[in-house]
Coordinates of C-alpha atoms and ligand atoms in Angstrom, one line a residue:
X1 CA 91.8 82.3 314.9
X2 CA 92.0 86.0 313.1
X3 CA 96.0 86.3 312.1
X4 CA 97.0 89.8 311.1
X5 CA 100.0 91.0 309.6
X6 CA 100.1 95.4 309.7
X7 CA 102.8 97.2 308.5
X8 CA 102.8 101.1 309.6
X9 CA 102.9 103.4 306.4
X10 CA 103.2 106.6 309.3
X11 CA 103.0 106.5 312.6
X12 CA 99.4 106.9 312.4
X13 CA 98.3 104.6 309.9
X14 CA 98.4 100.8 309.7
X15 CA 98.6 98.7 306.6
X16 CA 96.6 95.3 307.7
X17 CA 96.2 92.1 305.2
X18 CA 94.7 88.9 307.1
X19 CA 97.1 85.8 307.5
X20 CA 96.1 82.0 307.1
X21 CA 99.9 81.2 308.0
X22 CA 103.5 82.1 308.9
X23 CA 105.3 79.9 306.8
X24 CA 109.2 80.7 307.2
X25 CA 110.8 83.3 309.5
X26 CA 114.1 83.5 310.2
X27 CA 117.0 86.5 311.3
X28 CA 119.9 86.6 309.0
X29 CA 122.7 88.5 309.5
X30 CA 121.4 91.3 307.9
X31 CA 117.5 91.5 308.7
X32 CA 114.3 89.3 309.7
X33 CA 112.8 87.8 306.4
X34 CA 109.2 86.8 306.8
X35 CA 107.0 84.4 304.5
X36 CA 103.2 84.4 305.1
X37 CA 100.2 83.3 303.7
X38 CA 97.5 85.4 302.6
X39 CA 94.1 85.1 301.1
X40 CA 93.9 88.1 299.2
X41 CA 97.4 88.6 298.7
X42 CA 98.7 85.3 298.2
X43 CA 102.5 84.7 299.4
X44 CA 104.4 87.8 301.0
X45 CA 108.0 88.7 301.5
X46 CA 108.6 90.9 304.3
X47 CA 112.0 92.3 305.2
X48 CA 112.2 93.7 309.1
X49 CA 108.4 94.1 309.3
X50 CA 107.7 96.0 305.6
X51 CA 105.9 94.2 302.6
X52 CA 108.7 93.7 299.7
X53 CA 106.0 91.6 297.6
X54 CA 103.1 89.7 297.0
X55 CA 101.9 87.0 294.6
X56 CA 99.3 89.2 293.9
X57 CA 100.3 92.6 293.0
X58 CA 104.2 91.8 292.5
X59 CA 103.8 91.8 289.1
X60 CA 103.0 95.5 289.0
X61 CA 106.1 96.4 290.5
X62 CA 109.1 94.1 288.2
X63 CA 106.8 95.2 284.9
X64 CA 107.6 98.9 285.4
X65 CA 111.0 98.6 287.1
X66 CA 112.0 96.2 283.8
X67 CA 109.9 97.2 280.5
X68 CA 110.1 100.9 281.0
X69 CA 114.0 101.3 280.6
X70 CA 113.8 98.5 278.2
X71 CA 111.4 100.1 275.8
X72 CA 114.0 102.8 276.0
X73 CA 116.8 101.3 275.4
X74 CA 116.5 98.6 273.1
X75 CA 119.8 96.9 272.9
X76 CA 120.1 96.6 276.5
X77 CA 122.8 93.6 276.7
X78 CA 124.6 93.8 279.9
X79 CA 122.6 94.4 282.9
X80 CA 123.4 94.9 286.7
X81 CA 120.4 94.5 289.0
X82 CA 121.2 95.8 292.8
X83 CA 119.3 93.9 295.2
X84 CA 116.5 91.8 294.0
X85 CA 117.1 89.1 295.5
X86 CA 113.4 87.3 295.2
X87 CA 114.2 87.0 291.2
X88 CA 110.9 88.9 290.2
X89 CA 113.0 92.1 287.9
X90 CA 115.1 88.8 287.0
X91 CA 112.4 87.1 285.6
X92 CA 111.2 90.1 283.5
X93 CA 114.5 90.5 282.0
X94 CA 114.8 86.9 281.0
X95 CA 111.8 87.9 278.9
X96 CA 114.6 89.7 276.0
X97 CA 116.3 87.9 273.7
X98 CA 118.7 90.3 273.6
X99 CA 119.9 90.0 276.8
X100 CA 123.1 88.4 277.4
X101 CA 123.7 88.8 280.6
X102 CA 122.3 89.8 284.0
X103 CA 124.5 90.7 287.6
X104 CA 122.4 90.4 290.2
X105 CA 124.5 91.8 293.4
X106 CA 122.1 90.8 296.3
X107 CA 123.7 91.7 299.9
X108 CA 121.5 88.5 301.7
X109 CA 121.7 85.4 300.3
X110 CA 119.0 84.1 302.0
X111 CA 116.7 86.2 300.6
X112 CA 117.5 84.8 297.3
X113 CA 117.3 81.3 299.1
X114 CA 114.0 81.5 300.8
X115 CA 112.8 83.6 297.4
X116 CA 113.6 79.7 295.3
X117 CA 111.7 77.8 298.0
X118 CA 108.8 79.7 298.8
X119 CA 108.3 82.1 296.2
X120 CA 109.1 80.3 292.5
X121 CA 106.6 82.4 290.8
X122 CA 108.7 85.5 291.2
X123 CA 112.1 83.3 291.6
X124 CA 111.9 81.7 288.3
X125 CA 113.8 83.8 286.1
X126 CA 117.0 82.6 288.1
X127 CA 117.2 79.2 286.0
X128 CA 118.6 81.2 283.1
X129 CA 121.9 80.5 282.6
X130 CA 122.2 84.0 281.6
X131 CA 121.5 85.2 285.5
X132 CA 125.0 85.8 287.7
X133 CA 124.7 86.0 291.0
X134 CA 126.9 88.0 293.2
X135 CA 126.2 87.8 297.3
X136 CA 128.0 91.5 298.4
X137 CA 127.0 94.6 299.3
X138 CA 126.1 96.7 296.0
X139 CA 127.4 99.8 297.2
X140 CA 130.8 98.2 297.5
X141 CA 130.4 96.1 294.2
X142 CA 129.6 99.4 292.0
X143 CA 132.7 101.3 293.0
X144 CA 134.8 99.0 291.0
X145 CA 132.9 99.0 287.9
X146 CA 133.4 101.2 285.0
X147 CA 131.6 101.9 281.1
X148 CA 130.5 98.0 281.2
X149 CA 126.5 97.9 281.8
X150 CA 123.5 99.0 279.4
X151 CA 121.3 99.4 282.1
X152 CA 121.5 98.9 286.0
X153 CA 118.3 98.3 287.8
X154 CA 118.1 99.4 291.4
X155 CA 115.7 97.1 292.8
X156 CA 116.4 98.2 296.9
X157 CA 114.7 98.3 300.0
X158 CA 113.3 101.0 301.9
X159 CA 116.3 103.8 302.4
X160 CA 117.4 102.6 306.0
X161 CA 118.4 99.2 307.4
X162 CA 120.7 97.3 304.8
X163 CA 119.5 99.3 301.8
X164 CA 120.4 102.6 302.8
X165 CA 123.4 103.1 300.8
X166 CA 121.6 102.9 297.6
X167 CA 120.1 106.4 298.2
X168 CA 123.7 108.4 298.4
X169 CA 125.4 110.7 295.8
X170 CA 128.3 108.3 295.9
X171 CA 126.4 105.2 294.9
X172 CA 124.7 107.8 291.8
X173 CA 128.0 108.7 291.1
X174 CA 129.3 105.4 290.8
X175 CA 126.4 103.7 288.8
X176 CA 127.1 106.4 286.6
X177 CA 130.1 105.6 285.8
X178 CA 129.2 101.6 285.8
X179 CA 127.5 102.5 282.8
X180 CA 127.9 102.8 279.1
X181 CA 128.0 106.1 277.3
X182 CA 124.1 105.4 276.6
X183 CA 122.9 103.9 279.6
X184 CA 120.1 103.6 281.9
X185 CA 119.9 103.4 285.4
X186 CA 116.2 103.0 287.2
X187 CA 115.4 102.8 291.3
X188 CA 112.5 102.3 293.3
X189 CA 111.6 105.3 294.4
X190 CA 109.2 105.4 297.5
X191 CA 106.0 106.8 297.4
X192 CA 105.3 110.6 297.5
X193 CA 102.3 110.5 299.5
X194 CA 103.3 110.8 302.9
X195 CA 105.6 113.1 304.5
X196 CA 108.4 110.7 305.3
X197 CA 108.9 108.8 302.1
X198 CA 108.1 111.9 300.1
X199 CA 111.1 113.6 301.8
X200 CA 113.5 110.3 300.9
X201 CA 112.1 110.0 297.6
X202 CA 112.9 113.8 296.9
X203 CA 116.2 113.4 298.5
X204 CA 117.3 110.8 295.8
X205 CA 115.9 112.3 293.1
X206 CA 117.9 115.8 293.9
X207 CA 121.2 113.6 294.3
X208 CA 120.1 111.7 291.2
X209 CA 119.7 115.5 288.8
X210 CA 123.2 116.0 290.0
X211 CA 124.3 112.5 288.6
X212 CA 122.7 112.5 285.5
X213 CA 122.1 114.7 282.3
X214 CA 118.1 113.3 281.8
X215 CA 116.4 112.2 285.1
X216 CA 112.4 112.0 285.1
X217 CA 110.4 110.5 287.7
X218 CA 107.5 107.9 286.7
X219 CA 104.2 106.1 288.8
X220 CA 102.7 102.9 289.4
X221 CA 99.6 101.8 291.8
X222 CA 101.0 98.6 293.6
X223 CA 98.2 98.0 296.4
X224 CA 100.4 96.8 299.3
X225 CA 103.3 99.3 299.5
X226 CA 103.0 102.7 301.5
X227 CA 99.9 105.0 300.0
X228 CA 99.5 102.6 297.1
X229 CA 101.2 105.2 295.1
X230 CA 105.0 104.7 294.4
X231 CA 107.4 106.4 292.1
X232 CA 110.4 104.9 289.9
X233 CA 113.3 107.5 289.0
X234 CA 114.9 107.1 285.4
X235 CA 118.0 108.6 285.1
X236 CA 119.7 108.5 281.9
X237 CA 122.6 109.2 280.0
X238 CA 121.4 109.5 276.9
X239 CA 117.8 108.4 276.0
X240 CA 114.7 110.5 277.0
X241 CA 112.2 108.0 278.5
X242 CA 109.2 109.1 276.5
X243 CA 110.8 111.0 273.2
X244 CA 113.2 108.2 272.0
X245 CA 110.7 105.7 273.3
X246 CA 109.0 103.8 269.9
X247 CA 105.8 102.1 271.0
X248 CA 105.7 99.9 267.5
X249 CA 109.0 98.4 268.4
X250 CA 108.1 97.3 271.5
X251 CA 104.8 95.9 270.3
X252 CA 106.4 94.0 267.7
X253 CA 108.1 92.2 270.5
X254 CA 105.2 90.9 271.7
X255 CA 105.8 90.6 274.7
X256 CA 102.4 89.7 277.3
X257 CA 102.2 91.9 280.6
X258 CA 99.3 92.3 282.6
X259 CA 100.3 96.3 283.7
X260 CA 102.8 97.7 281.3
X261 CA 101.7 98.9 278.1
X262 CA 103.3 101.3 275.1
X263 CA 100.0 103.8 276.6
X264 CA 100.8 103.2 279.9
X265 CA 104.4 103.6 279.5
X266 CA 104.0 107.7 278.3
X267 CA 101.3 108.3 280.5
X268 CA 103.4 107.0 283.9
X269 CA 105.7 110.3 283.0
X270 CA 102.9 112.5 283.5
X271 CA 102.7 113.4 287.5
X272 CA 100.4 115.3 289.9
X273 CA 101.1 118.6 290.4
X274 CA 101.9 118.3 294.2
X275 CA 104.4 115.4 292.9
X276 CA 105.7 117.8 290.2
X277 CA 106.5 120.2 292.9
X278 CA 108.6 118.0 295.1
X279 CA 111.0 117.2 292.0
Ligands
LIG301 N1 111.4 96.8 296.9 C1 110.7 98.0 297.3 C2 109.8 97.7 298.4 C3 109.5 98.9 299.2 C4 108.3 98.7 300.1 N2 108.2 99.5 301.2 C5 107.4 99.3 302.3 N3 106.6 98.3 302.3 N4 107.5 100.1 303.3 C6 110.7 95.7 296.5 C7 111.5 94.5 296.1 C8 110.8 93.7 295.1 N5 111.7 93.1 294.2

């Protein structure tokens, strides 16, 4: 039998990755999660039909989102994740001894349920005692915190369905002032490639200029999303990413990752020039 899963990046072009199984599907009250089996891939989360991860290439994806802003900001103690809820940024942050604490605000519960059962490669990090989960809606969680987090990790869905709310001014606004006076915030970002996601991706980063004095815009290749190309935004209150970022300090962690490195971590500033002109 030839199982397919396809996602459609456009209208006019189809994502496809062969399936050996279904393994869990179920409707929650906030969206369809989806667990398959793939050979090339390995496990998949998808959420209302679009990839979130794989085995394979998730790795990509929490390495950037987690050791960019902490190669920046290297006292981050306090740490809010929004979404996230398959434990994969999590798990990267777990990583720092300096870490005290992590928030993770995750709207779906099930999500982080289904994550623990099916996917404990990514959903590992939440055995740390140091990981606090909280099951709301962080749009609604933000507006009551103030000068309390190092660095907040925006770790959302696409910008409609239940992460939508992650893309306005007022959620900016508010993360802004969740953090302290030298914080960091970072979001997923979309991909700039085509026309659709280009136009969200811009969208957020204009709102996300107005939010924040220092706000750059940095790549990764991760295979299975949209394009292959997708953006992170860094938005900052007082650390630039790449001139108060000291590749011997982060070294001398010694930390192993299989994508981020102190090269990599400069060169994912520089963009193409068509990217350049959507900023
Ligand atoms: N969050 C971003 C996934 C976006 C993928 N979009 C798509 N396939 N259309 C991933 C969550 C991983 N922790």
């Amino acid at each position: 039998m030839d199982l397919w899963f396809s996602e459609f990046h456009t209208p006019y072009v189809k994502f496809s990755i062969q399936i050996d199984k279904q393994l869990y599907s179920e409707q929650t009250e906030f969206q369809r999660i989806d667990i398959l089996e793939s050979k090339e891939f390995g496990r998949m989360m998808v959420l209302d039909g679009y990839v979130m991860l794989t085995e394979k290439d998730e790795f990509i994806y929490h390495e950037m989102i987690v050791h960019v802003p902490m190669a920046v900001h290297t006292n981050a103690k306090r740490i809010l994740i929004i979404g996230g809820g398959d434990g994969g940024a999590a798990r990267e942050l777990m990583r720092y001894k300096n870490v005290e604490s992590v928030d993770l605000v995750e709207i779906d519960k099930r999500v982080v349920d289904i994550s623990r059962e099916f996917l404990p490669k990514t959903a590992c990090g939440f055995d740390d005692t140091r990981i606090h989960l909280f099951f709301e809606d962080g749009l609604k969680f933000i507006r009551h915190c103030e000068n309390e987090y190092d660095l907040i990790i925006v770790d959302s869905t696409d910008p409609f369905g239940p992460g939508e709310g992650l893309f306005t001014k007022e959620f900016y606004g508010n993360c802004y002032k969740a953090l302290k006076e030298d914080g960091i915030m970072v979001n997923q970002h979309e991909s700039p490639f085509y026309d659709e996601d280009a136009f969200a991706m811009q969208r957020a980063h204009q709102r996300i200029v107005k939010s924040f004095p220092i706000s750059r815009v940095y790549q990764a290749h991760i295979p299975t999303y949209p394009s292959g190309h997708w953006l992170f935004g860094f938005a900052s209150k007082k650390y630039h990413p790449t001139l108060d970022f000291d590749a011997k300090k982060w070294n001398d962690l010694k930390l192993k990752t299989r994508y981020y490195n102190a090269n990599l971590h400069n060169a994912s500033f520089a963009l193409p020039n068509y990217v350049e002109e959507l900023m």
